[in-house]
Amino acid sequence: MKKLVLFLAIIVFSANLPFASAAENPPNLPRAAAFILTDAASGKALYEHNADERLAPASLTKMMLLLLVAEELAAGRLFLTDEVITSPHAADTHGATIWLNAGEVMSVEALLKAVVIASANDAAVALAEHLVRGSEGDYASLANRRAHVLGMTGTNFANATGLDNPNHYSTARDMAILAGAVMREDNYRHLSGFMLTRLCSVRTGTARESQLLNTNKLISYYDGIEGIKTGTTDAAGFCLAAAAARGELRLISVVLGCGSEEARLELSEELLDRGFAGYERHVLNPPAHEDKFAQLVLPVLRGVQKEVSLVPQIAPSLVIPKGRGGDIKYEVYLPDEITAPIAQWQPVGTITATLDGQVLYEGYVLAAESVQRLTFMKTLGYLARSFFGL
């Protein structure tokens, strides 16, 4: 069947940033084993370097724990006031800790604060074991299943903490996917309150009060910062998943394997700066406002009416290089005709938006109304009404 192609916009040249992948245009940024900058809403990568290399993720691992806890809270299967009994295994966990004792009882909220703010490993294990009502190994199995559902194809969790383990690895891209999932949770605002807390304590007012110091220094000065998580181990180096929002644009940066705390902060800040300076959120506007498209109809065969009017599917807003909205090219593909019956909002064609040859969006052209099939009895009815003037 021959297809009609309507060119509804024209590519023009622009001096702005080209809409090309980060692999084609790697920015001159500080060194790290891997990094990525993504649009939080769509997950689209704006800049990346070795984003699929499997590396030790350190405490960025704990973002999975935050996601699973947030999901359980939202489902009503877990409450912030629930009490958690520390197991001997959790109490023996090394690295950053709040010095939990075996048998010590703490609320889910207190442990969550310790994990988010101070990256406490003993709190993470206690919370993970409580979550699955089992061992840290049971939790790792759950975390891997959830990672699979999220599409984290380069990740394997062996623990809840991110402590170095040959079988515990992830990628910058997967960590960005995970960060995006955390940010979409209903409880993210509650979590981000912890993420943006520089200093607080647990067991406040007792002899065993523990100070919680946030090592994400971006929260002290970066405009629009929302979190998310730092991480450091011998194998992983210095890592940071950072999220920030300005206006309608929310970005996620993930850096893995930096050589120092200063390097991870510098690189994260530079990635976010480049994203906010070079990109904007643009509402795709298939030109339904143009007379040519607004009056577009499709001939109907064997229908009670001879044609059906069309509308484009509502398109999402996307992140594009700043100032390039007018360069987007829309193409509509339609058959020469369509056979009844036709349901309202039935797809009858496709619409594609591209920029510099790259597809931004693919959607459908929809029938704006239903059209019934013209049957023998309906034909007789029409003839009778015409003949008798009914």
Coordinates of C-alpha atoms in Angstrom, one line a residue:
M1 CA 0.0 0.0 0.0
K2 CA 1.4 3.3 -1.0
K3 CA 2.2 5.6 1.9
L4 CA 1.8 9.4 2.0
V5 CA 4.7 11.2 3.6
L6 CA 4.1 14.7 4.9
F7 CA 7.1 16.8 5.7
L8 CA 5.9 19.2 8.3
A9 CA 9.1 21.0 9.3
I10 CA 12.5 21.7 7.8
I11 CA 15.9 21.1 9.2
V12 CA 17.9 24.3 9.5
F13 CA 21.5 24.8 10.4
S14 CA 22.3 26.0 13.9
A15 CA 25.4 27.1 15.8
N16 CA 24.1 25.4 18.9
L17 CA 25.3 22.1 20.4
P18 CA 24.8 19.2 17.9
F19 CA 22.4 16.6 19.1
A20 CA 24.9 13.8 19.1
S21 CA 25.6 11.0 21.6
A22 CA 28.3 11.5 24.2
A23 CA 30.3 8.7 22.6
E24 CA 30.6 10.8 19.5
N25 CA 31.3 14.0 21.4
P26 CA 33.1 13.1 24.6
P27 CA 33.5 16.3 26.6
N28 CA 36.9 17.3 28.0
L29 CA 36.2 16.4 31.6
P30 CA 38.2 15.3 34.6
R31 CA 39.3 11.7 34.5
A32 CA 37.3 8.9 36.0
A33 CA 36.9 5.2 35.3
A34 CA 33.4 5.8 34.0
F35 CA 30.7 8.5 34.1
I36 CA 27.3 9.3 32.7
L37 CA 24.8 12.2 32.7
T38 CA 21.2 11.4 32.0
D39 CA 17.8 13.1 31.9
A40 CA 16.0 11.9 35.0
A41 CA 12.7 11.7 33.3
S42 CA 13.5 9.7 30.2
G43 CA 16.9 8.1 31.2
K44 CA 18.4 9.4 28.0
A45 CA 22.2 9.8 28.2
L46 CA 23.5 13.3 27.4
Y47 CA 27.2 12.6 28.1
E48 CA 28.9 9.3 28.9
H49 CA 32.3 7.6 29.2
N50 CA 32.8 3.9 29.7
A51 CA 29.2 3.8 30.9
D52 CA 28.8 0.1 30.4
E53 CA 32.1 -1.0 32.0
R54 CA 31.5 -3.2 35.0
L55 CA 33.1 -1.6 38.1
A56 CA 32.9 -1.8 41.8
P57 CA 30.0 0.7 42.8
A58 CA 30.9 1.1 46.5
S59 CA 28.0 2.6 48.5
L60 CA 26.1 3.6 45.4
T61 CA 24.9 0.0 46.0
K62 CA 22.7 1.3 48.8
M63 CA 20.5 3.1 46.3
M64 CA 18.9 -0.3 45.7
L65 CA 18.2 -0.6 49.4
L66 CA 16.6 2.8 49.4
L67 CA 14.4 1.8 46.4
L68 CA 13.3 -1.5 48.0
V69 CA 12.5 0.2 51.3
A70 CA 10.6 3.0 49.5
E71 CA 8.5 0.4 47.6
E72 CA 7.7 -1.5 50.8
L73 CA 6.7 1.8 52.5
A74 CA 4.5 2.7 49.6
A75 CA 2.8 -0.7 49.6
G76 CA 2.1 -0.5 53.4
R77 CA 4.2 -3.6 54.2
L78 CA 6.8 -1.5 56.0
F79 CA 6.5 1.5 58.3
L80 CA 9.1 4.0 59.4
T81 CA 8.2 3.2 63.1
D82 CA 8.8 -0.5 62.7
E83 CA 11.5 -1.8 65.0
V84 CA 14.5 -3.6 63.7
I85 CA 16.5 -6.0 65.8
T86 CA 20.2 -6.0 64.9
S87 CA 21.6 -9.4 64.0
P88 CA 25.2 -10.5 65.0
H89 CA 26.1 -10.4 61.3
A90 CA 24.9 -6.8 60.9
A91 CA 26.7 -5.8 64.1
D92 CA 30.0 -7.3 62.7
T93 CA 29.8 -5.4 59.4
H94 CA 32.9 -3.2 59.0
G95 CA 33.6 0.1 57.2
A96 CA 31.4 3.1 58.0
T97 CA 29.1 2.2 60.9
I98 CA 27.0 3.6 63.7
W99 CA 28.4 0.8 66.0
L100 CA 25.2 -1.2 66.2
N101 CA 25.3 -4.0 68.9
A102 CA 23.8 -7.4 68.3
G103 CA 20.3 -7.3 69.6
E104 CA 20.1 -3.5 69.6
V105 CA 16.7 -2.3 68.4
M106 CA 16.3 0.7 66.1
S107 CA 13.4 2.1 64.1
V108 CA 13.3 1.8 60.3
E109 CA 13.5 5.6 60.1
A110 CA 16.6 5.8 62.2
L111 CA 18.4 3.1 60.2
L112 CA 17.3 4.8 57.0
K113 CA 18.8 8.1 58.1
A114 CA 22.1 6.3 59.0
V115 CA 22.2 4.7 55.6
V116 CA 21.3 7.8 53.5
I117 CA 23.3 10.4 55.4
A118 CA 26.3 8.5 56.8
S119 CA 26.3 5.4 54.5
A120 CA 26.4 3.2 57.6
N121 CA 27.1 -0.4 56.6
D122 CA 25.8 -2.0 59.8
A123 CA 22.6 0.0 59.4
A124 CA 22.3 -1.1 55.8
V125 CA 22.7 -4.8 56.6
A126 CA 20.2 -4.6 59.5
L127 CA 17.7 -2.9 57.3
A128 CA 18.2 -5.3 54.4
E129 CA 17.8 -8.4 56.7
H130 CA 14.6 -6.9 58.1
L131 CA 13.3 -6.2 54.7
V132 CA 13.6 -9.8 53.5
R133 CA 13.1 -11.4 57.0
G134 CA 16.3 -13.3 56.2
S135 CA 20.0 -13.1 55.5
E136 CA 22.0 -10.5 53.6
G137 CA 22.4 -13.2 50.9
D138 CA 18.6 -13.4 50.6
Y139 CA 18.5 -9.6 50.3
A140 CA 21.2 -9.8 47.5
S141 CA 19.0 -12.2 45.6
L142 CA 16.0 -9.8 45.9
A143 CA 18.2 -6.9 44.8
N144 CA 19.3 -8.8 41.7
R145 CA 15.8 -9.6 40.8
R146 CA 14.8 -6.0 41.1
A147 CA 17.8 -4.9 39.1
H148 CA 16.8 -7.3 36.3
V149 CA 13.3 -5.8 36.2
L150 CA 14.8 -2.3 36.0
G151 CA 17.0 -3.4 33.0
M152 CA 20.3 -3.1 34.9
T153 CA 22.0 -5.6 32.6
G154 CA 25.6 -5.0 33.9
T155 CA 24.9 -5.4 37.6
N156 CA 25.3 -8.2 40.2
F157 CA 24.8 -7.5 43.9
A158 CA 26.6 -9.7 46.4
N159 CA 25.8 -7.6 49.5
A160 CA 23.7 -4.7 50.7
T161 CA 26.6 -2.3 51.4
G162 CA 28.8 -2.1 48.4
L163 CA 31.8 -3.4 50.3
D164 CA 34.4 -4.8 47.8
N165 CA 33.6 -8.3 46.5
P166 CA 34.6 -9.8 43.1
N167 CA 31.0 -10.8 42.5
H168 CA 29.7 -7.3 43.3
Y169 CA 29.7 -4.9 40.4
S170 CA 27.7 -2.5 38.3
T171 CA 28.0 0.2 35.6
A172 CA 27.6 3.9 35.5
R173 CA 24.6 3.4 33.2
D174 CA 22.9 0.9 35.6
M175 CA 23.5 3.2 38.6
A176 CA 21.8 6.0 36.7
I177 CA 18.9 3.7 36.0
L178 CA 18.7 2.9 39.7
A179 CA 19.0 6.5 40.7
G180 CA 16.1 7.4 38.4
A181 CA 14.0 4.6 39.9
V182 CA 14.6 6.0 43.4
M183 CA 13.7 9.5 42.3
R184 CA 10.4 8.3 40.9
E185 CA 9.3 6.8 44.2
D186 CA 6.5 8.5 46.1
N187 CA 8.8 8.5 49.2
Y188 CA 11.6 10.2 47.4
R189 CA 10.9 13.6 49.0
H190 CA 11.2 12.0 52.4
L191 CA 14.5 10.3 51.3
S192 CA 15.8 13.5 49.7
G193 CA 15.2 15.3 53.0
F194 CA 17.8 12.9 54.5
M195 CA 20.0 13.3 51.4
L196 CA 20.2 17.0 51.9
T197 CA 20.9 16.8 55.6
R198 CA 24.5 17.7 56.3
L199 CA 24.7 16.7 59.9
C200 CA 22.4 15.0 62.4
S201 CA 22.5 12.1 64.9
V202 CA 20.9 8.9 65.9
R203 CA 20.4 7.8 69.6
T204 CA 20.2 11.5 70.2
G205 CA 20.6 12.4 73.9
T206 CA 22.0 9.1 74.9
A207 CA 25.5 8.0 75.9
R208 CA 25.8 6.2 72.5
E209 CA 24.7 9.1 70.4
S210 CA 26.2 8.8 66.9
Q211 CA 26.8 11.7 64.6
L212 CA 25.8 11.3 60.9
L213 CA 27.9 13.4 58.5
N214 CA 26.9 13.6 54.9
T215 CA 29.9 13.3 52.6
N216 CA 28.1 14.6 49.5
K217 CA 29.5 18.2 49.7
L218 CA 27.4 19.2 46.7
I219 CA 24.4 19.6 49.0
S220 CA 26.1 22.6 50.6
Y221 CA 26.5 24.7 47.5
Y222 CA 25.2 23.3 44.2
D223 CA 22.1 25.0 42.9
G224 CA 19.1 22.6 42.7
I225 CA 20.9 19.6 44.2
E226 CA 18.5 16.8 45.3
G227 CA 21.0 14.0 46.4
I228 CA 21.7 11.2 46.0
K229 CA 24.6 9.0 47.3
T230 CA 28.4 8.9 47.7
G231 CA 30.6 5.8 47.9
T232 CA 34.2 5.0 48.5
T233 CA 36.2 1.7 48.7
D234 CA 39.7 0.7 47.8
A235 CA 38.5 -1.2 44.7
A236 CA 35.9 1.4 43.7
G237 CA 37.7 4.6 44.3
F238 CA 35.6 7.7 44.9
C239 CA 32.1 7.5 43.5
L240 CA 29.0 9.7 43.4
A241 CA 25.5 9.6 42.1
A242 CA 24.2 13.2 42.1
A243 CA 20.8 14.6 41.1
A244 CA 19.8 18.2 40.5
A245 CA 16.8 20.1 39.2
R246 CA 16.5 23.5 37.7
G247 CA 13.2 24.6 36.2
E248 CA 11.7 21.7 34.3
L249 CA 15.0 19.9 33.9
R250 CA 16.2 17.2 36.3
L251 CA 19.5 15.5 35.7
I252 CA 21.4 12.6 37.1
S253 CA 25.1 12.2 37.1
V254 CA 27.0 9.1 38.1
V255 CA 30.8 9.0 38.4
L256 CA 32.7 5.9 39.2
G257 CA 36.4 5.3 40.0
C258 CA 37.6 8.9 40.7
G259 CA 41.0 9.3 42.3
S260 CA 39.9 11.6 45.1
E261 CA 37.0 13.2 46.8
E262 CA 37.7 16.5 45.1
A263 CA 37.8 14.8 41.7
R264 CA 34.4 13.2 42.1
L265 CA 32.9 16.5 43.2
E266 CA 34.5 18.4 40.4
L267 CA 33.4 15.9 37.7
S268 CA 29.9 15.6 39.0
E269 CA 29.6 19.4 39.1
E270 CA 31.0 19.8 35.6
L271 CA 28.6 17.2 34.2
L272 CA 25.6 18.8 35.8
D273 CA 26.7 22.3 34.7
R274 CA 27.2 21.1 31.1
G275 CA 23.8 19.5 31.2
F276 CA 22.0 22.6 32.4
A277 CA 23.9 24.9 30.2
G278 CA 23.5 22.8 27.0
Y279 CA 20.1 21.2 27.2
E280 CA 16.5 22.1 27.8
R281 CA 13.1 20.3 28.2
H282 CA 11.1 20.8 25.0
V283 CA 7.4 19.9 24.5
L284 CA 7.2 18.1 21.2
N285 CA 4.6 19.9 19.1
P286 CA 3.4 17.8 16.2
P287 CA 1.9 20.7 14.2
A288 CA -1.7 20.1 14.8
H289 CA -2.1 23.8 14.9
E290 CA -1.2 24.1 11.3
D291 CA -4.2 24.1 8.9
K292 CA -2.6 21.4 6.8
F293 CA -2.5 19.0 9.6
A294 CA -5.7 20.1 11.5
Q295 CA -7.7 19.4 8.3
L296 CA -6.0 16.1 7.5
V297 CA -8.4 13.3 6.9
L298 CA -8.2 9.8 5.7
P299 CA -10.6 8.3 3.1
V300 CA -12.7 5.4 4.6
L301 CA -13.8 2.3 2.6
R302 CA -17.1 0.6 3.4
G303 CA -17.9 3.1 6.2
V304 CA -21.1 5.0 7.1
Q305 CA -19.0 8.1 6.3
K306 CA -16.5 8.7 3.6
E307 CA -13.6 10.0 5.6
V308 CA -12.3 10.2 9.2
S309 CA -10.4 13.1 10.8
L310 CA -7.0 12.5 12.4
V311 CA -5.1 13.8 15.4
P312 CA -1.5 13.1 16.5
Q313 CA -0.9 11.1 19.6
I314 CA 0.1 13.4 22.5
A315 CA 3.9 13.5 22.6
P316 CA 6.0 13.7 25.7
S317 CA 8.4 16.5 26.5
L318 CA 12.1 15.5 25.8
V319 CA 15.5 17.0 26.6
I320 CA 17.1 18.5 23.5
P321 CA 20.1 20.8 23.0
K322 CA 19.1 24.4 23.8
G323 CA 17.6 26.4 21.0
R324 CA 17.0 23.5 18.7
G325 CA 13.3 23.1 19.1
G326 CA 12.6 24.8 15.8
D327 CA 14.9 22.4 14.0
I328 CA 12.9 19.3 14.8
K329 CA 11.5 17.6 11.7
Y330 CA 8.1 15.8 11.8
E331 CA 7.1 13.1 9.4
V332 CA 3.7 11.6 9.2
Y333 CA 3.1 8.2 7.5
L334 CA -0.4 7.3 6.5
P335 CA -2.0 4.7 4.2
D336 CA -4.0 6.0 1.2
E337 CA -7.3 4.8 2.8
I338 CA -8.6 2.7 5.7
T339 CA -11.5 0.2 5.9
A340 CA -14.3 0.5 8.4
P341 CA -15.1 -0.2 11.2
I342 CA -12.8 2.3 12.9
A343 CA -12.7 2.8 16.7
Q344 CA -12.1 6.3 18.1
W345 CA -8.4 6.8 19.0
Q346 CA -7.5 3.8 16.9
P347 CA -3.9 4.1 15.4
V348 CA -4.1 4.6 11.7
G349 CA -0.6 5.9 11.0
T350 CA 2.6 7.0 12.6
I351 CA 4.4 10.3 13.4
T352 CA 8.1 10.6 13.9
A353 CA 10.1 13.5 15.3
T354 CA 13.8 13.7 14.4
L355 CA 16.7 16.1 15.0
D356 CA 19.8 15.9 12.9
G357 CA 18.7 12.5 11.7
Q358 CA 18.2 11.1 15.2
V359 CA 14.8 9.9 16.3
L360 CA 13.5 11.8 19.3
Y361 CA 10.0 10.3 19.3
E362 CA 7.8 7.8 17.5
G363 CA 4.1 7.8 18.1
Y364 CA 0.8 7.2 16.3
V365 CA -1.7 9.2 14.3
L366 CA -5.1 8.4 15.7
A367 CA -8.6 8.4 14.4
A368 CA -10.4 11.3 16.1
E369 CA -13.8 9.6 15.8
S370 CA -15.4 6.2 15.3
V371 CA -16.7 5.1 12.0
Q372 CA -19.1 2.2 11.7
R373 CA -19.0 -0.3 8.9
L374 CA -21.6 0.2 6.2
T375 CA -23.7 -3.0 6.2
F376 CA -26.5 -4.1 3.9
M377 CA -29.2 -3.2 6.4
K378 CA -27.7 0.2 7.1
T379 CA -27.6 0.8 3.3
L380 CA -31.3 0.0 3.1
G381 CA -32.0 2.3 6.0
Y382 CA -30.1 5.2 4.3
L383 CA -32.0 4.6 1.0
A384 CA -35.4 4.5 2.8
R385 CA -34.7 7.7 4.6
S386 CA -33.5 9.3 1.4
F387 CA -36.5 8.1 -0.6
F388 CA -39.2 9.0 1.9
G389 CA -37.5 12.1 3.2
L390 CA -37.1 10.8 6.7

